[in-house]
Amino acid sequence: MAEVDKACCSLPAVTTHDYKPNGTYTKLAGLDVYQTGPPNSTRALIAVYDVFGSTPQTLQGADLLSHSLDALVLVPDFFKGKPLPLSLYPPDTDEKKKIAGEFMQGTANIDASLKTLGKMVVEAKGAYGDVKGWGCYGLCWGGKLAVLNSGAGTEFKAAGTAHPGRLVKEDAEKLTIPFICLFSKEDGTPELMQEYGQALEKNDENVVEKYGSMHHGWMGARANLGDKENLKEFERGYTQLAGFFSKHL
């Protein structure tokens, strides 16, 4: 497992309540895109949120990475202002399961979203000509888009995920760029998480770590930053992402 570069990767203080994002909005590939950091930076990240959309926790994570890396970070709104409501989690009734299933097949369809992400990358490269190194990270659902965009022919130099969703070992085996994976304690069966991690660890440039006390979603919409342990691991996770991308972009 590759060591991350900790130089120049300290985060500013995390705001635990009522976070006000630092960025602005632009338009790319027909999507509203949250933009944070210098548009003339030489490195940039595309952040793909989880199914609950552009929450304050997710946007704060983008701001933290932008500040730490002095990088441009773009957060596209794939769901066009209509994410899956947090109230549907956990999907513990037939009605909740039905709504979530329809959302995943429609609004959050992976194949359609991959095409949209591809269009956005092309437009972003044209709009931000100073960027020399593009990267991507995704949370849960977004992690699936990140890993599927990190194989042969990718536009990215490095990519990663935190609390990944829809794990398939073959996705990890097809990677062609450095990749970081931060597991929670519950991103799939223990056997599947182990297989996925072992596939990643075959490349020394990849980073795999399990945050064993954390729930699925601790770095995204389900982050409870009022909880001391979640806050600590939220900070550690984004510091680890920053170190990885500092090294590879």
Tab-separated table of C-alpha atoms in Angstrom:
chain	number	residue	atom	x	y	z
A	1	MET	CA	0.000	0.000	0.000
A	2	ALA	CA	1.410	3.373	-1.003
A	3	GLU	CA	2.122	5.964	1.640
A	4	VAL	CA	0.369	9.300	1.225
A	5	ASP	CA	2.227	12.585	1.061
A	6	LYS	CA	1.356	14.507	4.202
A	7	ALA	CA	3.189	17.683	3.188
A	8	CYS	CA	1.041	20.765	2.663
A	9	CYS	CA	-2.129	18.851	3.429
A	10	SER	CA	-3.345	20.315	6.711
A	11	LEU	CA	-7.049	21.107	6.791
A	12	PRO	CA	-8.658	24.281	8.097
A	13	ALA	CA	-10.974	23.898	11.070
A	14	VAL	CA	-14.140	21.932	10.322
A	15	THR	CA	-17.441	23.701	10.987
A	16	THR	CA	-19.726	21.357	12.902
A	17	HIS	CA	-23.048	23.193	12.447
A	18	ASP	CA	-24.655	25.565	9.916
A	19	TYR	CA	-21.815	25.386	7.414
A	20	LYS	CA	-21.806	28.080	4.732
A	21	PRO	CA	-20.009	26.873	1.572
A	22	ASN	CA	-17.201	29.033	0.183
A	23	GLY	CA	-17.767	28.458	-3.514
A	24	THR	CA	-19.939	29.645	-6.367
A	25	TYR	CA	-21.940	27.919	-9.093
A	26	THR	CA	-21.265	27.482	-12.783
A	27	LYS	CA	-22.760	25.374	-15.579
A	28	LEU	CA	-21.105	22.397	-17.278
A	29	ALA	CA	-22.690	19.677	-19.427
A	30	GLY	CA	-26.109	21.071	-18.599
A	31	LEU	CA	-25.558	20.647	-14.857
A	32	ASP	CA	-25.281	23.167	-12.068
A	33	VAL	CA	-21.762	22.706	-10.706
A	34	TYR	CA	-20.469	23.916	-7.350
A	35	GLN	CA	-17.018	25.436	-7.914
A	36	THR	CA	-14.559	26.074	-5.113
A	37	GLY	CA	-10.906	27.097	-5.237
A	38	PRO	CA	-8.813	28.964	-7.807
A	39	PRO	CA	-10.066	28.467	-11.392
A	40	ASN	CA	-6.490	28.956	-12.634
A	41	SER	CA	-5.081	26.159	-10.467
A	42	THR	CA	-2.879	23.561	-12.136
A	43	ARG	CA	-4.749	20.710	-10.482
A	44	ALA	CA	-8.422	19.965	-10.097
A	45	LEU	CA	-10.799	17.428	-8.616
A	46	ILE	CA	-14.291	16.416	-9.603
A	47	ALA	CA	-16.232	15.395	-6.502
A	48	VAL	CA	-19.184	13.065	-7.018
A	49	TYR	CA	-21.595	13.141	-4.114
A	50	ASP	CA	-23.707	10.333	-2.638
A	51	VAL	CA	-27.392	9.766	-3.414
A	52	PHE	CA	-28.404	12.452	-0.920
A	53	GLY	CA	-26.880	15.189	-3.067
A	54	SER	CA	-25.083	18.450	-2.317
A	55	THR	CA	-25.386	18.539	1.455
A	56	PRO	CA	-23.410	20.985	3.630
A	57	GLN	CA	-21.138	18.159	4.816
A	58	THR	CA	-20.267	17.136	1.261
A	59	LEU	CA	-19.638	20.713	0.131
A	60	GLN	CA	-17.511	21.352	3.208
A	61	GLY	CA	-15.412	18.347	2.238
A	62	ALA	CA	-14.903	19.862	-1.218
A	63	ASP	CA	-13.930	23.190	0.351
A	64	LEU	CA	-11.475	21.459	2.691
A	65	LEU	CA	-9.733	19.688	-0.179
A	66	SER	CA	-9.617	22.847	-2.260
A	67	HIS	CA	-8.016	24.773	0.589
A	68	SER	CA	-5.571	22.023	1.463
A	69	LEU	CA	-4.428	21.393	-2.115
A	70	ASP	CA	-4.843	24.931	-3.486
A	71	ALA	CA	-6.882	23.153	-6.138
A	72	LEU	CA	-10.060	23.712	-8.085
A	73	VAL	CA	-12.822	21.356	-6.925
A	74	LEU	CA	-16.036	20.879	-8.904
A	75	VAL	CA	-19.177	19.225	-7.515
A	76	PRO	CA	-21.706	18.538	-10.302
A	77	ASP	CA	-25.381	18.232	-9.394
A	78	PHE	CA	-26.264	15.060	-11.282
A	79	PHE	CA	-29.701	14.930	-9.667
A	80	LYS	CA	-30.660	18.494	-10.671
A	81	GLY	CA	-31.797	19.526	-7.218
A	82	LYS	CA	-33.819	16.368	-6.563
A	83	PRO	CA	-31.640	13.927	-4.590
A	84	LEU	CA	-32.917	11.009	-2.581
A	85	PRO	CA	-34.368	12.391	0.690
A	86	LEU	CA	-32.370	11.487	3.789
A	87	SER	CA	-35.655	10.546	5.432
A	88	LEU	CA	-35.709	7.415	3.257
A	89	TYR	CA	-32.668	6.056	5.079
A	90	PRO	CA	-32.637	3.360	6.231
A	91	PRO	CA	-34.848	1.773	3.540
A	92	ASP	CA	-36.655	-0.353	6.108
A	93	THR	CA	-40.163	-0.401	4.615
A	94	ASP	CA	-41.515	-1.625	1.299
A	95	GLU	CA	-42.472	1.927	0.342
A	96	LYS	CA	-38.990	3.278	1.070
A	97	LYS	CA	-37.413	0.443	-0.891
A	98	LYS	CA	-39.705	1.129	-3.838
A	99	ILE	CA	-38.877	4.850	-3.930
A	100	ALA	CA	-35.141	4.214	-3.538
A	101	GLY	CA	-35.174	1.544	-6.244
A	102	GLU	CA	-36.950	3.798	-8.717
A	103	PHE	CA	-34.493	6.597	-7.931
A	104	MET	CA	-31.489	4.352	-8.554
A	105	GLN	CA	-32.903	3.100	-11.851
A	106	GLY	CA	-33.943	6.554	-13.029
A	107	THR	CA	-32.324	9.715	-11.663
A	108	ALA	CA	-29.214	7.918	-10.387
A	109	ASN	CA	-28.822	5.454	-13.253
A	110	ILE	CA	-25.140	4.564	-13.373
A	111	ASP	CA	-24.755	4.225	-17.150
A	112	ALA	CA	-26.476	7.540	-17.874
A	113	SER	CA	-24.511	9.280	-15.120
A	114	LEU	CA	-21.237	7.936	-16.508
A	115	LYS	CA	-22.025	9.519	-19.865
A	116	THR	CA	-22.883	12.811	-18.185
A	117	LEU	CA	-19.656	12.739	-16.194
A	118	GLY	CA	-17.705	12.116	-19.390
A	119	LYS	CA	-19.301	15.136	-21.059
A	120	MET	CA	-18.617	17.252	-17.999
A	121	VAL	CA	-14.936	16.298	-17.955
A	122	VAL	CA	-14.565	17.326	-21.610
A	123	GLU	CA	-16.237	20.692	-20.968
A	124	ALA	CA	-14.275	21.254	-17.763
A	125	LYS	CA	-10.958	20.642	-19.507
A	126	GLY	CA	-11.919	23.280	-22.050
A	127	ALA	CA	-13.096	25.763	-19.434
A	128	TYR	CA	-10.107	25.418	-17.080
A	129	GLY	CA	-7.132	25.342	-19.386
A	130	ASP	CA	-4.497	25.849	-16.690
A	131	VAL	CA	-5.256	22.502	-15.063
A	132	LYS	CA	-2.530	19.941	-15.770
A	133	GLY	CA	-3.763	17.160	-13.515
A	134	TRP	CA	-7.399	16.108	-13.112
A	135	GLY	CA	-8.597	13.774	-10.380
A	136	CYS	CA	-11.921	12.447	-9.157
A	137	TYR	CA	-13.337	11.170	-5.892
A	138	GLY	CA	-16.773	9.886	-5.032
A	139	LEU	CA	-18.826	9.112	-1.953
A	140	CYS	CA	-20.888	5.900	-1.928
A	141	TRP	CA	-22.822	6.096	-5.244
A	142	GLY	CA	-20.274	8.633	-6.432
A	143	GLY	CA	-17.484	6.197	-5.692
A	144	LYS	CA	-18.973	3.806	-8.241
A	145	LEU	CA	-18.744	6.536	-10.887
A	146	ALA	CA	-15.183	7.320	-9.815
A	147	VAL	CA	-13.927	3.749	-10.073
A	148	LEU	CA	-15.704	3.106	-13.380
A	149	ASN	CA	-14.014	6.221	-14.799
A	150	SER	CA	-10.542	5.146	-13.684
A	151	GLY	CA	-9.746	2.351	-16.102
A	152	ALA	CA	-8.344	2.318	-19.629
A	153	GLY	CA	-8.654	5.652	-21.424
A	154	THR	CA	-9.389	7.676	-18.303
A	155	GLU	CA	-8.915	11.449	-18.305
A	156	PHE	CA	-7.894	11.337	-14.632
A	157	LYS	CA	-4.416	11.038	-13.127
A	158	ALA	CA	-5.722	9.695	-9.810
A	159	ALA	CA	-9.067	8.919	-8.216
A	160	GLY	CA	-10.675	7.568	-5.090
A	161	THR	CA	-13.675	6.913	-2.921
A	162	ALA	CA	-14.864	7.015	0.665
A	163	HIS	CA	-17.508	4.606	1.972
A	164	PRO	CA	-17.866	3.127	-1.535
A	165	GLY	CA	-21.124	1.693	-2.806
A	166	ARG	CA	-21.985	-1.212	-5.117
A	167	LEU	CA	-18.643	-2.947	-4.698
A	168	VAL	CA	-17.556	-5.252	-7.496
A	169	LYS	CA	-14.066	-6.725	-7.283
A	170	GLU	CA	-13.633	-6.514	-11.062
A	171	ASP	CA	-13.924	-2.706	-10.910
A	172	ALA	CA	-10.827	-2.570	-8.724
A	173	GLU	CA	-8.978	-4.980	-11.004
A	174	LYS	CA	-9.516	-2.750	-14.055
A	175	LEU	CA	-7.975	0.415	-12.581
A	176	THR	CA	-5.139	2.017	-14.530
A	177	ILE	CA	-4.403	4.989	-12.235
A	178	PRO	CA	-3.583	5.390	-8.522
A	179	PHE	CA	-6.730	4.951	-6.426
A	180	ILE	CA	-7.553	5.536	-2.764
A	181	CYS	CA	-10.360	3.665	-0.999
A	182	LEU	CA	-11.480	4.598	2.509
A	183	PHE	CA	-13.847	1.942	3.817
A	184	SER	CA	-16.328	2.372	6.629
A	185	LYS	CA	-17.208	-0.637	8.775
A	186	GLU	CA	-20.237	-1.457	6.595
A	187	ASP	CA	-19.741	-0.920	2.859
A	188	GLY	CA	-20.729	-4.466	1.964
A	189	THR	CA	-20.130	-7.930	3.316
A	190	PRO	CA	-16.766	-8.369	5.078
A	191	GLU	CA	-15.778	-10.856	2.375
A	192	LEU	CA	-16.556	-8.461	-0.470
A	193	MET	CA	-14.773	-5.557	1.208
A	194	GLN	CA	-11.738	-7.783	1.729
A	195	GLU	CA	-11.734	-8.952	-1.912
A	196	TYR	CA	-12.062	-5.387	-3.181
A	197	GLY	CA	-9.301	-4.138	-0.900
A	198	GLN	CA	-6.975	-6.983	-1.850
A	199	ALA	CA	-7.513	-6.264	-5.541
A	200	LEU	CA	-6.529	-2.641	-4.939
A	201	GLU	CA	-3.486	-3.541	-2.857
A	202	LYS	CA	-1.927	-5.405	-5.783
A	203	ASN	CA	-0.827	-1.948	-6.996
A	204	ASP	CA	1.585	-0.284	-4.583
A	205	GLU	CA	0.374	3.175	-5.620
A	206	ASN	CA	-3.127	2.487	-4.325
A	207	VAL	CA	-4.199	3.264	-0.762
A	208	VAL	CA	-6.706	1.183	1.189
A	209	GLU	CA	-7.823	1.929	4.728
A	210	LYS	CA	-10.759	0.849	6.851
A	211	TYR	CA	-12.264	3.347	9.283
A	212	GLY	CA	-13.532	0.621	11.544
A	213	SER	CA	-15.564	2.788	13.916
A	214	MET	CA	-17.360	4.689	11.167
A	215	HIS	CA	-20.786	4.179	9.629
A	216	HIS	CA	-21.389	4.210	5.886
A	217	GLY	CA	-21.629	7.881	4.917
A	218	TRP	CA	-19.364	9.419	7.569
A	219	MET	CA	-17.667	11.720	5.026
A	220	GLY	CA	-20.807	12.688	3.126
A	221	ALA	CA	-24.448	13.486	3.712
A	222	ARG	CA	-24.730	11.202	6.739
A	223	ALA	CA	-21.786	12.773	8.555
A	224	ASN	CA	-22.730	13.816	12.090
A	225	LEU	CA	-20.126	16.478	12.757
A	226	GLY	CA	-21.585	17.173	16.177
A	227	ASP	CA	-20.300	13.749	17.204
A	228	LYS	CA	-16.661	13.917	18.334
A	229	GLU	CA	-15.642	10.586	16.838
A	230	ASN	CA	-17.310	11.290	13.494
A	231	LEU	CA	-15.745	14.759	13.431
A	232	LYS	CA	-12.289	13.335	14.105
A	233	GLU	CA	-12.626	10.698	11.397
A	234	PHE	CA	-14.191	13.157	8.937
A	235	GLU	CA	-11.109	15.358	9.369
A	236	ARG	CA	-8.750	12.386	9.123
A	237	GLY	CA	-10.472	11.097	6.008
A	238	TYR	CA	-10.263	14.382	4.134
A	239	THR	CA	-6.669	14.840	5.284
A	240	GLN	CA	-5.885	11.413	3.855
A	241	LEU	CA	-7.584	12.259	0.556
A	242	ALA	CA	-5.632	15.515	0.408
A	243	GLY	CA	-2.340	13.727	0.981
A	244	PHE	CA	-3.082	11.204	-1.742
A	245	PHE	CA	-4.087	13.771	-4.349
A	246	SER	CA	-1.179	16.037	-3.394
A	247	LYS	CA	1.132	13.185	-4.329
A	248	HIS	CA	-0.541	12.142	-7.580
A	249	LEU	CA	-1.886	15.335	-9.195
